[in-house]
Amino acid sequence: MIASLPMYVWPEVREATDAWWAGLARHFGVAASLDRGPDHTAPWHRSDLLFSQTCGYPFTHALRGRLRLVATPHYGADGCNGPDYCSMVFAREAGQQPRSRAEPRGCSWAFPQADTRAPSRS
């Protein structure tokens, strides 16, 4: 069996992620390894997947009917309200915030992943 916690794979939170999985594994009474492969979506399609996490859009679309929802985390971070969160758009300097959705055309920006249906880079 494997588990994956792909939403927070940055080196600076690895220790916290490892501790979170260790606690979950103790609670589940399993010795599943934590998958840290480069393709964070691959474990979702494995038959030996025990536990993972995903955002709502992939869960309700690409993964619909393939996985079972067992819990929704409640994060204590800015922009979160229990299980609800919001994405944020940042501007480099004050006074450069776009006033419309069309204004950032030609700028560099990033979004979580293509299947979230974010607009393409313009």
PDB file of C-alpha atoms in Angstrom, residues 29-104:
ATOM      1  CA  GLY A  29      -2.721   0.965  11.903  1.00  0.00           C
ATOM      2  CA  VAL A  30      -0.799   0.609   8.628  1.00  0.00           C
ATOM      3  CA  ALA A  31       2.775   0.715   7.428  1.00  0.00           C
ATOM      4  CA  ALA A  32       2.126   2.261   3.998  1.00  0.00           C
ATOM      5  CA  SER A  33       4.982   4.229   2.482  1.00  0.00           C
ATOM      6  CA  LEU A  34       4.563   7.854   1.497  1.00  0.00           C
ATOM      7  CA  ASP A  35       4.933   8.271  -2.275  1.00  0.00           C
ATOM      8  CA  ARG A  36       7.060  11.273  -3.248  1.00  0.00           C
ATOM      9  CA  GLY A  37       7.304  10.639  -6.984  1.00  0.00           C
ATOM     10  CA  PRO A  38       7.591  13.547  -9.421  1.00  0.00           C
ATOM     11  CA  ASP A  39       4.073  12.976 -10.821  1.00  0.00           C
ATOM     12  CA  HIS A  40       1.754  13.861  -7.954  1.00  0.00           C
ATOM     13  CA  THR A  41      -1.270  12.543  -9.877  1.00  0.00           C
ATOM     14  CA  ALA A  42       0.114   9.018 -10.464  1.00  0.00           C
ATOM     15  CA  PRO A  43      -0.793   7.606  -7.009  1.00  0.00           C
ATOM     16  CA  TRP A  44      -4.450   8.541  -7.550  1.00  0.00           C
ATOM     17  CA  HIS A  45      -4.619   5.904 -10.288  1.00  0.00           C
ATOM     18  CA  ARG A  46      -2.826   3.081  -8.446  1.00  0.00           C
ATOM     19  CA  SER A  47      -4.801   0.123  -7.135  1.00  0.00           C
ATOM     20  CA  ASP A  48      -2.675   0.000  -3.960  1.00  0.00           C
ATOM     21  CA  LEU A  49      -3.438   3.609  -2.926  1.00  0.00           C
ATOM     22  CA  LEU A  50      -4.575   3.778   0.686  1.00  0.00           C
ATOM     23  CA  PHE A  51      -4.741   7.529   1.327  1.00  0.00           C
ATOM     24  CA  SER A  52      -4.057  10.752  -0.557  1.00  0.00           C
ATOM     25  CA  GLN A  53      -5.294  14.287  -1.003  1.00  0.00           C
ATOM     26  CA  THR A  54      -6.501  16.350  -3.935  1.00  0.00           C
ATOM     27  CA  CYS A  55      -8.188  19.636  -4.621  1.00  0.00           C
ATOM     28  CA  GLY A  56     -11.921  19.616  -5.229  1.00  0.00           C
ATOM     29  CA  TYR A  57     -11.849  20.158  -8.988  1.00  0.00           C
ATOM     30  CA  PRO A  58      -9.757  17.076  -9.863  1.00  0.00           C
ATOM     31  CA  PHE A  59     -11.756  15.039  -7.325  1.00  0.00           C
ATOM     32  CA  THR A  60     -15.102  15.991  -8.864  1.00  0.00           C
ATOM     33  CA  HIS A  61     -13.947  15.789 -12.490  1.00  0.00           C
ATOM     34  CA  ALA A  62     -10.901  13.713 -13.539  1.00  0.00           C
ATOM     35  CA  LEU A  63     -11.142  11.427 -10.487  1.00  0.00           C
ATOM     36  CA  ARG A  64     -14.936  11.248 -10.266  1.00  0.00           C
ATOM     37  CA  GLY A  65     -16.010   7.766  -9.189  1.00  0.00           C
ATOM     38  CA  ARG A  66     -12.403   6.539  -8.790  1.00  0.00           C
ATOM     39  CA  LEU A  67     -11.711   7.686  -5.224  1.00  0.00           C
ATOM     40  CA  ARG A  68     -13.768   7.983  -2.048  1.00  0.00           C
ATOM     41  CA  LEU A  69     -13.838  11.131   0.084  1.00  0.00           C
ATOM     42  CA  VAL A  70     -12.966  10.266   3.686  1.00  0.00           C
ATOM     43  CA  ALA A  71     -12.175  13.673   5.183  1.00  0.00           C
ATOM     44  CA  THR A  72     -11.866  17.374   4.497  1.00  0.00           C
ATOM     45  CA  PRO A  73      -9.034  19.144   6.330  1.00  0.00           C
ATOM     46  CA  HIS A  74      -9.622  22.349   8.228  1.00  0.00           C
ATOM     47  CA  TYR A  75      -6.554  24.533   7.793  1.00  0.00           C
ATOM     48  CA  GLY A  76      -5.672  27.382  10.128  1.00  0.00           C
ATOM     49  CA  ALA A  77      -3.984  29.567   7.491  1.00  0.00           C
ATOM     50  CA  ASP A  78      -4.862  33.038   6.239  1.00  0.00           C
ATOM     51  CA  GLY A  79      -7.515  32.780   3.542  1.00  0.00           C
ATOM     52  CA  CYS A  80      -8.947  29.577   5.015  1.00  0.00           C
ATOM     53  CA  ASN A  81     -12.216  29.273   6.858  1.00  0.00           C
ATOM     54  CA  GLY A  82     -12.467  25.706   8.102  1.00  0.00           C
ATOM     55  CA  PRO A  83     -12.572  23.523   4.975  1.00  0.00           C
ATOM     56  CA  ASP A  84     -12.914  26.524   2.647  1.00  0.00           C
ATOM     57  CA  TYR A  85      -9.957  28.372   1.186  1.00  0.00           C
ATOM     58  CA  CYS A  86      -9.320  30.902  -1.493  1.00  0.00           C
ATOM     59  CA  SER A  87      -6.626  31.458  -4.052  1.00  0.00           C
ATOM     60  CA  MET A  88      -4.789  34.756  -4.052  1.00  0.00           C
ATOM     61  CA  VAL A  89      -3.307  36.860  -6.809  1.00  0.00           C
ATOM     62  CA  PHE A  90      -0.154  38.796  -5.968  1.00  0.00           C
ATOM     63  CA  ALA A  91       1.298  41.833  -7.700  1.00  0.00           C
ATOM     64  CA  ARG A  92       5.001  42.670  -7.572  1.00  0.00           C
ATOM     65  CA  GLU A  93       4.620  46.259  -6.306  1.00  0.00           C
ATOM     66  CA  ALA A  94       1.877  48.511  -5.014  1.00  0.00           C
ATOM     67  CA  GLY A  95       0.256  50.368  -7.854  1.00  0.00           C
ATOM     68  CA  GLN A  96       0.758  47.518 -10.319  1.00  0.00           C
ATOM     69  CA  GLN A  97      -2.326  45.504  -9.415  1.00  0.00           C
ATOM     70  CA  PRO A  98      -4.479  44.799 -12.464  1.00  0.00           C
ATOM     71  CA  ARG A  99      -7.764  46.664 -12.564  1.00  0.00           C
ATOM     72  CA  SER A 100      -9.401  44.098 -14.853  1.00  0.00           C
ATOM     73  CA  ARG A 101      -8.942  40.454 -15.835  1.00  0.00           C
ATOM     74  CA  ALA A 102      -7.591  41.510 -19.247  1.00  0.00           C
ATOM     75  CA  GLU A 103      -4.905  43.842 -17.871  1.00  0.00           C
ATOM     76  CA  PRO A 104      -2.303  41.163 -16.930  1.00  0.00           C
TER      77      PRO A 104
END
